[in-house]
Short mmCIF file of C-alpha atoms and ligand atoms in Angstrom, two decimals:
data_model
loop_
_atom_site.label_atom_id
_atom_site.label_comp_id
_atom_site.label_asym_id
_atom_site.label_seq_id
_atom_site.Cartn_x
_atom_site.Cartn_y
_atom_site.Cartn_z
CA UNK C 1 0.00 0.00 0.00
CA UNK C 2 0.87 3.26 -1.24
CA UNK C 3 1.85 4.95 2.44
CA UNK C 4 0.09 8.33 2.64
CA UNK C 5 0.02 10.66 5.50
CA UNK C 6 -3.76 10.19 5.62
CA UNK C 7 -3.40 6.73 6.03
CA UNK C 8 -0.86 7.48 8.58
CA UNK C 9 -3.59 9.38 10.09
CA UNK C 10 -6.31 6.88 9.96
CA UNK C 11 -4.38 4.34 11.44
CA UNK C 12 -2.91 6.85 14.11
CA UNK C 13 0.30 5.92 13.54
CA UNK C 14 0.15 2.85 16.25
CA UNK C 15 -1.29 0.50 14.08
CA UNK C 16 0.62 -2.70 12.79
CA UNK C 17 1.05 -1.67 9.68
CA UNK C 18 1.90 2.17 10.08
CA UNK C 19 4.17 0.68 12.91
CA UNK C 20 6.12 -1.04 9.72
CA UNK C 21 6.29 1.95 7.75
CA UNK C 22 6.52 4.51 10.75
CA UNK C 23 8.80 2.60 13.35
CA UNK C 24 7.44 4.16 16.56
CA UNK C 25 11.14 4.37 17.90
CA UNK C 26 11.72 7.61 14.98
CA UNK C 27 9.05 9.13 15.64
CA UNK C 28 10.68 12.44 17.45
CA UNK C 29 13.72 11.15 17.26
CA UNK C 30 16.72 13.19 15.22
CA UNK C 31 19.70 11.61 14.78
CA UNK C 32 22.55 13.43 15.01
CA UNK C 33 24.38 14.40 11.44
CA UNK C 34 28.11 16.02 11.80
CA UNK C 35 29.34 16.87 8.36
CA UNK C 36 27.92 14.19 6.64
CA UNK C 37 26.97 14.29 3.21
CA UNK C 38 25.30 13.87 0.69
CA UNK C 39 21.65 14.96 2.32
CA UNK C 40 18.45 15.03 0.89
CA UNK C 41 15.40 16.22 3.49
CA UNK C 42 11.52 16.76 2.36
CA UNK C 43 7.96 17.02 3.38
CA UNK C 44 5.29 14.95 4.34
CA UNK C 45 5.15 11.65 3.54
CA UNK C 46 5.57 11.76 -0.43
CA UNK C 47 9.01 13.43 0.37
CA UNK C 48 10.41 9.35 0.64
CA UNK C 49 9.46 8.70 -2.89
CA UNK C 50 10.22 11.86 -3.61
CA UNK C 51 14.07 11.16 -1.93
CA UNK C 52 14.40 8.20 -3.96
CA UNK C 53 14.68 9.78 -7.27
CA UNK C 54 16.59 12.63 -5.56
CA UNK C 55 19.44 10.28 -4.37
CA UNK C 56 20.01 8.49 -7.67
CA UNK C 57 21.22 11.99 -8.72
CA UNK C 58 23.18 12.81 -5.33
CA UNK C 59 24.91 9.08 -4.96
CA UNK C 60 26.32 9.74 -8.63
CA UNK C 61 28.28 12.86 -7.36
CA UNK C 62 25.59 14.98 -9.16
CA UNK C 63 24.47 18.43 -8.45
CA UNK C 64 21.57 19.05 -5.51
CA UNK C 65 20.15 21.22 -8.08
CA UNK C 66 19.39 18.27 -9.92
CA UNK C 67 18.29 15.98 -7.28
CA UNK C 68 15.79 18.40 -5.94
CA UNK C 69 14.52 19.02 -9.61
CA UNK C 70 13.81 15.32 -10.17
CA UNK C 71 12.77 14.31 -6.59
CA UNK C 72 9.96 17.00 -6.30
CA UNK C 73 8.50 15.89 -9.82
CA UNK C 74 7.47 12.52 -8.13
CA UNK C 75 4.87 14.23 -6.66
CA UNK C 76 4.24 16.60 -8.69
CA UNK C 77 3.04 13.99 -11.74
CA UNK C 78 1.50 11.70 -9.34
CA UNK C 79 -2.33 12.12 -10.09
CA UNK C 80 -3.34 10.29 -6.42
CA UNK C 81 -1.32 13.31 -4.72
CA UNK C 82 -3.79 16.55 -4.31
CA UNK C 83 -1.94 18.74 -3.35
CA UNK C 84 0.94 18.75 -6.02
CA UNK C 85 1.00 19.29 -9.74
CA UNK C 86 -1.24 16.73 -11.86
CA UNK C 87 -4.65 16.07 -9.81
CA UNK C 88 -3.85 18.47 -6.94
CA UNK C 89 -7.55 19.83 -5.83
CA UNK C 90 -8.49 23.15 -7.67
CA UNK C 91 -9.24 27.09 -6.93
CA UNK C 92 -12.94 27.91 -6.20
CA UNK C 93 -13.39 28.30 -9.59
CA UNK C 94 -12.33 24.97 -10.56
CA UNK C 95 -9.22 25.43 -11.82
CA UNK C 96 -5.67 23.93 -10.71
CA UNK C 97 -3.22 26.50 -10.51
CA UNK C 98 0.15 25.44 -9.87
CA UNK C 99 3.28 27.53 -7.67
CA UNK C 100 7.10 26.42 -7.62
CA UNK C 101 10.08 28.19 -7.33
CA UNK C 102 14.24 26.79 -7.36
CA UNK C 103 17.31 27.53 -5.39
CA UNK C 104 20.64 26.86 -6.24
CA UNK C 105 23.69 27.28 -4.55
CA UNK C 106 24.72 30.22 -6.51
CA UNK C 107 21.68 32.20 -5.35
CA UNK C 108 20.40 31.53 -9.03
CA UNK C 109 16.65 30.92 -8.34
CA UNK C 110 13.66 30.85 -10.52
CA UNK C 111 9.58 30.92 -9.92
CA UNK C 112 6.16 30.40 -11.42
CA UNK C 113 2.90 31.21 -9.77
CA UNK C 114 -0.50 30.57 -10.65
CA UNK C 115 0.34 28.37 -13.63
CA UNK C 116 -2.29 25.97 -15.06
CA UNK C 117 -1.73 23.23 -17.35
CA UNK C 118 1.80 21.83 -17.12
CA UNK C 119 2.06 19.21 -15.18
CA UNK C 120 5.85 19.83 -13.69
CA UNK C 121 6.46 23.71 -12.66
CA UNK C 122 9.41 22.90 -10.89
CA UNK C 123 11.17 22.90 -14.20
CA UNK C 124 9.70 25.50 -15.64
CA UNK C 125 10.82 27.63 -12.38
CA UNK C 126 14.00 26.12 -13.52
CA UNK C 127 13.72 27.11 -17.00
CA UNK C 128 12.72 30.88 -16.15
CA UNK C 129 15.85 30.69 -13.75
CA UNK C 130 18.09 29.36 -16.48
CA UNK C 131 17.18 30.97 -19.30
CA UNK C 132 15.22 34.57 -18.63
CA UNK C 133 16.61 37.76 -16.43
CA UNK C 134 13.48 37.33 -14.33
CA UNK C 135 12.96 35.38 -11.39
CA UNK C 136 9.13 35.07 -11.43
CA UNK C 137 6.81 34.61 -14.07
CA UNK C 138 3.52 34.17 -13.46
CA UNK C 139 -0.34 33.33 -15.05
CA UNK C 140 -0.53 33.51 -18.37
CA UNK C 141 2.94 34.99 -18.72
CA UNK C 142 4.30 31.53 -17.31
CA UNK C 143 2.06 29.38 -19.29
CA UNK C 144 3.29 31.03 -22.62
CA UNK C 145 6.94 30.82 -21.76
CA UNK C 146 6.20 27.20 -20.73
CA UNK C 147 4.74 26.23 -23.98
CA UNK C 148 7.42 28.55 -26.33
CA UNK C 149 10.00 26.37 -24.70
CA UNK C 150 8.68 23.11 -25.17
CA UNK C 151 6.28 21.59 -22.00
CA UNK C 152 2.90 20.21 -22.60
CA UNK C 153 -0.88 21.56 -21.81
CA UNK C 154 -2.17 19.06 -19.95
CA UNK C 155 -5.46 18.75 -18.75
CA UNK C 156 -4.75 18.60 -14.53
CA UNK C 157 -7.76 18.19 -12.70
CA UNK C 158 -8.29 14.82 -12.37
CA UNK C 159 -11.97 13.07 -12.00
CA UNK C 160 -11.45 12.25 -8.45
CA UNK C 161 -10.45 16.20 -7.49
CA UNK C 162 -13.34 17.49 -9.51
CA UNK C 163 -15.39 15.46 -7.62
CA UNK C 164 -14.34 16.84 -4.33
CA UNK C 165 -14.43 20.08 -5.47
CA UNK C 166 -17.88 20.00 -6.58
CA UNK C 167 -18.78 18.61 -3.16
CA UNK C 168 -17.13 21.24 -1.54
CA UNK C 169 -18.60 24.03 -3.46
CA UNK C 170 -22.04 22.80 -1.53
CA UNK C 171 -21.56 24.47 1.21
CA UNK C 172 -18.06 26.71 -0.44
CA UNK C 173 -16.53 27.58 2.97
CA UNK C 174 -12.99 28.11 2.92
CA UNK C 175 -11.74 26.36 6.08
CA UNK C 176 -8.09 24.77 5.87
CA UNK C 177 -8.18 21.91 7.95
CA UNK C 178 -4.43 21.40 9.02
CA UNK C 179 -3.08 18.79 8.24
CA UNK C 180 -5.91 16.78 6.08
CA UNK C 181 -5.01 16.92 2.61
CA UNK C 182 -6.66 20.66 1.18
CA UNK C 183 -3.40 21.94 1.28
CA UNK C 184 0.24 20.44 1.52
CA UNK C 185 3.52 21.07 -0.40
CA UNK C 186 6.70 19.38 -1.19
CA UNK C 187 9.70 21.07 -0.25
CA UNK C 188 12.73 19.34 -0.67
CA UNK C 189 16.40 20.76 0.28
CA UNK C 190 19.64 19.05 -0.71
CA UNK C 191 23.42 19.17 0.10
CA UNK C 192 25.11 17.00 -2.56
CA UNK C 193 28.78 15.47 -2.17
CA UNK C 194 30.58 18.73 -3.28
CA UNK C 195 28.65 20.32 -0.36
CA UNK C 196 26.88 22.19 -1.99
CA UNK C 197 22.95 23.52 -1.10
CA UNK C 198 20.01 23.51 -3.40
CA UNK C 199 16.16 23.61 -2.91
CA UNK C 200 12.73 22.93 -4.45
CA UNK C 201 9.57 24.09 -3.57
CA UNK C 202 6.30 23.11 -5.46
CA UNK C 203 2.43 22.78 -4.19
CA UNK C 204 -1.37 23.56 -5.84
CA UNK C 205 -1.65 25.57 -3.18
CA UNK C 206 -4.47 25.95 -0.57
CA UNK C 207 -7.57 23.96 -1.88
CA UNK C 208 -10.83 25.96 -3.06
CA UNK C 209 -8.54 29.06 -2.49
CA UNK C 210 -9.68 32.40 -4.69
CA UNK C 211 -8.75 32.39 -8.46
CA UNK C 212 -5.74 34.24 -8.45
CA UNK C 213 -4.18 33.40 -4.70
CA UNK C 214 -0.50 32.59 -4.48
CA UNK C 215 1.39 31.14 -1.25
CA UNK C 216 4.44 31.12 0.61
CA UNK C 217 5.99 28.05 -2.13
CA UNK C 218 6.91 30.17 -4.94
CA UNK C 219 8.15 32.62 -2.95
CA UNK C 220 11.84 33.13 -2.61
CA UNK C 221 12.47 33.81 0.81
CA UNK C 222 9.39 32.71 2.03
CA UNK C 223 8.55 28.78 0.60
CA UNK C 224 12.11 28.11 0.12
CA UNK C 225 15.80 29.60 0.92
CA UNK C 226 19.23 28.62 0.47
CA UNK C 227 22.57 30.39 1.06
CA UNK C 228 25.60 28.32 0.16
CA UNK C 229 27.27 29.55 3.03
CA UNK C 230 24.87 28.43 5.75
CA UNK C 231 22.42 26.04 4.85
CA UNK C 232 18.73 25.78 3.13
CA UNK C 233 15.29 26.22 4.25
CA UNK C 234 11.85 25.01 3.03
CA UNK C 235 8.12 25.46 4.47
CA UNK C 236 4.98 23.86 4.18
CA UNK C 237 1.08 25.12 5.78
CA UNK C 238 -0.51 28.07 5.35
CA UNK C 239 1.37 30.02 3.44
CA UNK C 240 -0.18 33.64 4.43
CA UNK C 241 1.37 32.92 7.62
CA UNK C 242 4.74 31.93 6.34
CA UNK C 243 4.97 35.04 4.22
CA UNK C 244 4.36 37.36 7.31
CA UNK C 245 7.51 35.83 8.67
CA UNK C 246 9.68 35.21 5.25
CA UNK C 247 9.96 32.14 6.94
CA UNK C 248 12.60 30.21 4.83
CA UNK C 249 14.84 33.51 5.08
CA UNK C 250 14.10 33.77 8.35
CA UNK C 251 15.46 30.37 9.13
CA UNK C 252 18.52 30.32 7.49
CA UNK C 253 19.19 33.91 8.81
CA UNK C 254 19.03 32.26 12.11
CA UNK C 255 21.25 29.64 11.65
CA UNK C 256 23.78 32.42 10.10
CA UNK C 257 23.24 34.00 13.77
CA UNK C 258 24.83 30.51 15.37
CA UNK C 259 21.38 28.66 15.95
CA UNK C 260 21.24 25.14 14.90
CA UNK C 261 18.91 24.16 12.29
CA UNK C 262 16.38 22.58 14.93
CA UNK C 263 16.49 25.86 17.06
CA UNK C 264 15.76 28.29 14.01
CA UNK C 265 12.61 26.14 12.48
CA UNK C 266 11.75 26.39 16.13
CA UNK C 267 11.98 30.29 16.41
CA UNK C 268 10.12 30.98 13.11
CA UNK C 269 7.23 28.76 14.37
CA UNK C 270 7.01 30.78 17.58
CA UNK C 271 7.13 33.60 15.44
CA UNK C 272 4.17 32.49 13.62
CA UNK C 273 2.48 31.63 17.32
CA UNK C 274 3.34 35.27 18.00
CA UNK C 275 1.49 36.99 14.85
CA UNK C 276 -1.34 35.22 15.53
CA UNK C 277 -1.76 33.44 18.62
CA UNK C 278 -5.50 32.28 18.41
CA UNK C 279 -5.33 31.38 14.68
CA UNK C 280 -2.18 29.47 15.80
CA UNK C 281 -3.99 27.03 17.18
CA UNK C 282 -5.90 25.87 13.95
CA UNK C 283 -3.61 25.79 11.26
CA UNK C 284 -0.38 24.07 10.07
CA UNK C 285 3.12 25.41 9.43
CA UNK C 286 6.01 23.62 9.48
CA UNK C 287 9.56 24.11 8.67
CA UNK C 288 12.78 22.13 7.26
CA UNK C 289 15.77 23.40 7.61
CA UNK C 290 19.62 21.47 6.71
CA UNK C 291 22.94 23.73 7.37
CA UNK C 292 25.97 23.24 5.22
CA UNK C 293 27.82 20.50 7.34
CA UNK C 294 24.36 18.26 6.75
CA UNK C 295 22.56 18.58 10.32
CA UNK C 296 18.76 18.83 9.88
CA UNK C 297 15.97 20.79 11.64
CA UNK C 298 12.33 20.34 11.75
CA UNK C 299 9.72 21.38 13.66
CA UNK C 300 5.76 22.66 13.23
CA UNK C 301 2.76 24.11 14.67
CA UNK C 302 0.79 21.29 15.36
CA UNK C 303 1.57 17.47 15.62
CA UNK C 304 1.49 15.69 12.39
CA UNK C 305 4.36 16.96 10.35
CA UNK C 306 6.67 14.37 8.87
CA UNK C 307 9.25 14.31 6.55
CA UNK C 308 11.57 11.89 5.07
CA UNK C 309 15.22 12.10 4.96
CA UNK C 310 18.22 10.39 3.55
CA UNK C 311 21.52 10.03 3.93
CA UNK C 312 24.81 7.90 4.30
CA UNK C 313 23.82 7.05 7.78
CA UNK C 314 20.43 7.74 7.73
CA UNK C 315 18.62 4.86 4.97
CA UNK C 316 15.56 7.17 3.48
CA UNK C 317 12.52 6.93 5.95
CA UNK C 318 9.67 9.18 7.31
CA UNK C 319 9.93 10.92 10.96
CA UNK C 320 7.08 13.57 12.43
CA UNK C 321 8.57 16.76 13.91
CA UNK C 322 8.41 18.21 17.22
CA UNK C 323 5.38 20.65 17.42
CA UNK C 324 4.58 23.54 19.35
CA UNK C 325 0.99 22.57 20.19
N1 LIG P 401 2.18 26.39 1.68
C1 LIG P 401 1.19 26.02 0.70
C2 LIG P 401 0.38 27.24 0.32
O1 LIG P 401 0.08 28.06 1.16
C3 LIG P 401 0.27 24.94 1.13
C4 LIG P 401 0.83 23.87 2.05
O2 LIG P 401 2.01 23.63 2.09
O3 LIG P 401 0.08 23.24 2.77
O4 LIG P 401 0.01 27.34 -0.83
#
């Protein structure tokens, strides 16, 4: 069985077979990473599939540019994941509009908002990185400079995510419901074996959200950050919230000030709790956060956040953060 995090959920994680897939003995626990590379870190559950196709690329000596590239696509074309690319759940309106942005370790970076049709933005965030001045492109804009250089329209919302939507537009009240699957986003950040730091950040977005609305995960700085120097930051939740904080630039700027990458995701969170203390309480943000010599950070709002990491010592698996509630 494909392991999702709602069947995680169902099963509360103490069942026989989540205790398979979720050892209880990792849940919580971090081990301990001193200059160890390569490292590939990302959220939610899909982030272990995701890691797979990432590590082919960072056990060959190749780039974390490319890793993160081809890990987050595993998501983003599966049409069972809705809340990524191909079948993620649509805008009010009915229509899937897609946000990713790329970081390399030159400070090269590249974003698309509100595109519709293409099933993998991550490389066309990659492509407007690569190959325009701009760092953004967005709506239409993005969709033309997708299809002048080569990517496919693709039809995106699946049967199965039209059918929730129309059920939700029954009662149409906009109500993310942390961690249930309206909203979630793969970030994925890297350190490959010439040390050097990449991310990628790529989502649908908040469910049922208004035509138009763009998150935290195209948003350099706020869904993703890396600085070669220090290390690399990723978010996932409500992205409103994360963009009040810059929260990905926030992190790493913390771990520039001598905090460890546990201690800064933990300071942006209580920065979140501290912008809004009552809507705290309801929503979902979590961060990821990996420093140059490979030591990890994690840590959300509420319980529930997981994310699967790899590396020499650590064989790719799934462990839940520490939470503030
Ligand atoms: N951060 C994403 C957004 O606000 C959604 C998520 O990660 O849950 O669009």
């Amino acid at each position: 069985m494909k392991s999702t995090r709602r069947h995680f959920l169902k099963l509360g994680g103490l069942g026989g077979a989540a205790a398979s897939a979720f050892p209880l003995t990792n849940l919580f626990a971090q081990p301990s990473l001193a200059s160890t590379k390569p490292v590939v870190i990302s959220t939610w559950n899909f982030g272990k599939e995701a890691n797979v196709e990432a590590w082919k690329v960072l056990s060959a000596n190749g780039r974390a540019l490319d890793a993160v590239e081809k890990g987050v696509q595993v998501p983003e074309g599966d049409p069972k994941e809705t809340s990524v690319g191909l079948g993620g759940l649509p805008d009010r309106d009915g229509r899937v509009t897609l946000d990713a942005c790329i970081m390399d370790e030159f400070a090269n970076c590249g974003a698309v908002a509100c595109l519709e049709h293409i099933v993998h933005p991550i490389a066309v965030a990659r492509k407007v990185m690569e190959k325009t001045p701009h760092v953004m492109l967005v709506g239409d804009g993005a969709l033309q400079f997708a299809l002048a250089n080569g990517f496919k329209k693709e039809k995106l919302l699946t049967p199965e995510s039209e059918k929730a939507w129309k059920e939700w537009l029954k009662e149409a009240k906009y109500k993310p419901v942390a961690n249930i699957e309206n909203h979630d986003t793969i970030g994925m950040i890297a350190l490959d074996q010439k040390q050097n730091l990449s991310g990628a950040c790529t989502t649908s977005g908040m469910a049922y959200k208004l035509h138009g609305r763009v998150g935290d995960s195209p948003i350099i700085g706020a869904g993703l950050f890396v600085d070669n120097e220090i290390g690399a930051a990723t978010s996932t939740g409500v992205g409103e919230e994360v963009i009040r904080i810059v929260g990905s630039h926030l992190v790493v700027e913390l771990m520039r000030q001598g905090n460890t990458p546990q201690q800064a995701c933990e300071i942006a969170v209580k920065r979140v709790v501290k912008n809004q203390p009552e809507k705290s309480k309801q929503i979902q943000v979590g961060f990821l956060a990996l420093n140059k010599n490979g030591e990890y950070g994690a840590y959300a709002l509420q319980k529930g956040f997981t994310y699967a990491i790899q590396s020499p010592e650590i064989p790719n698996q799934i462990f839940e953060s520490k939470s503030y509630y």
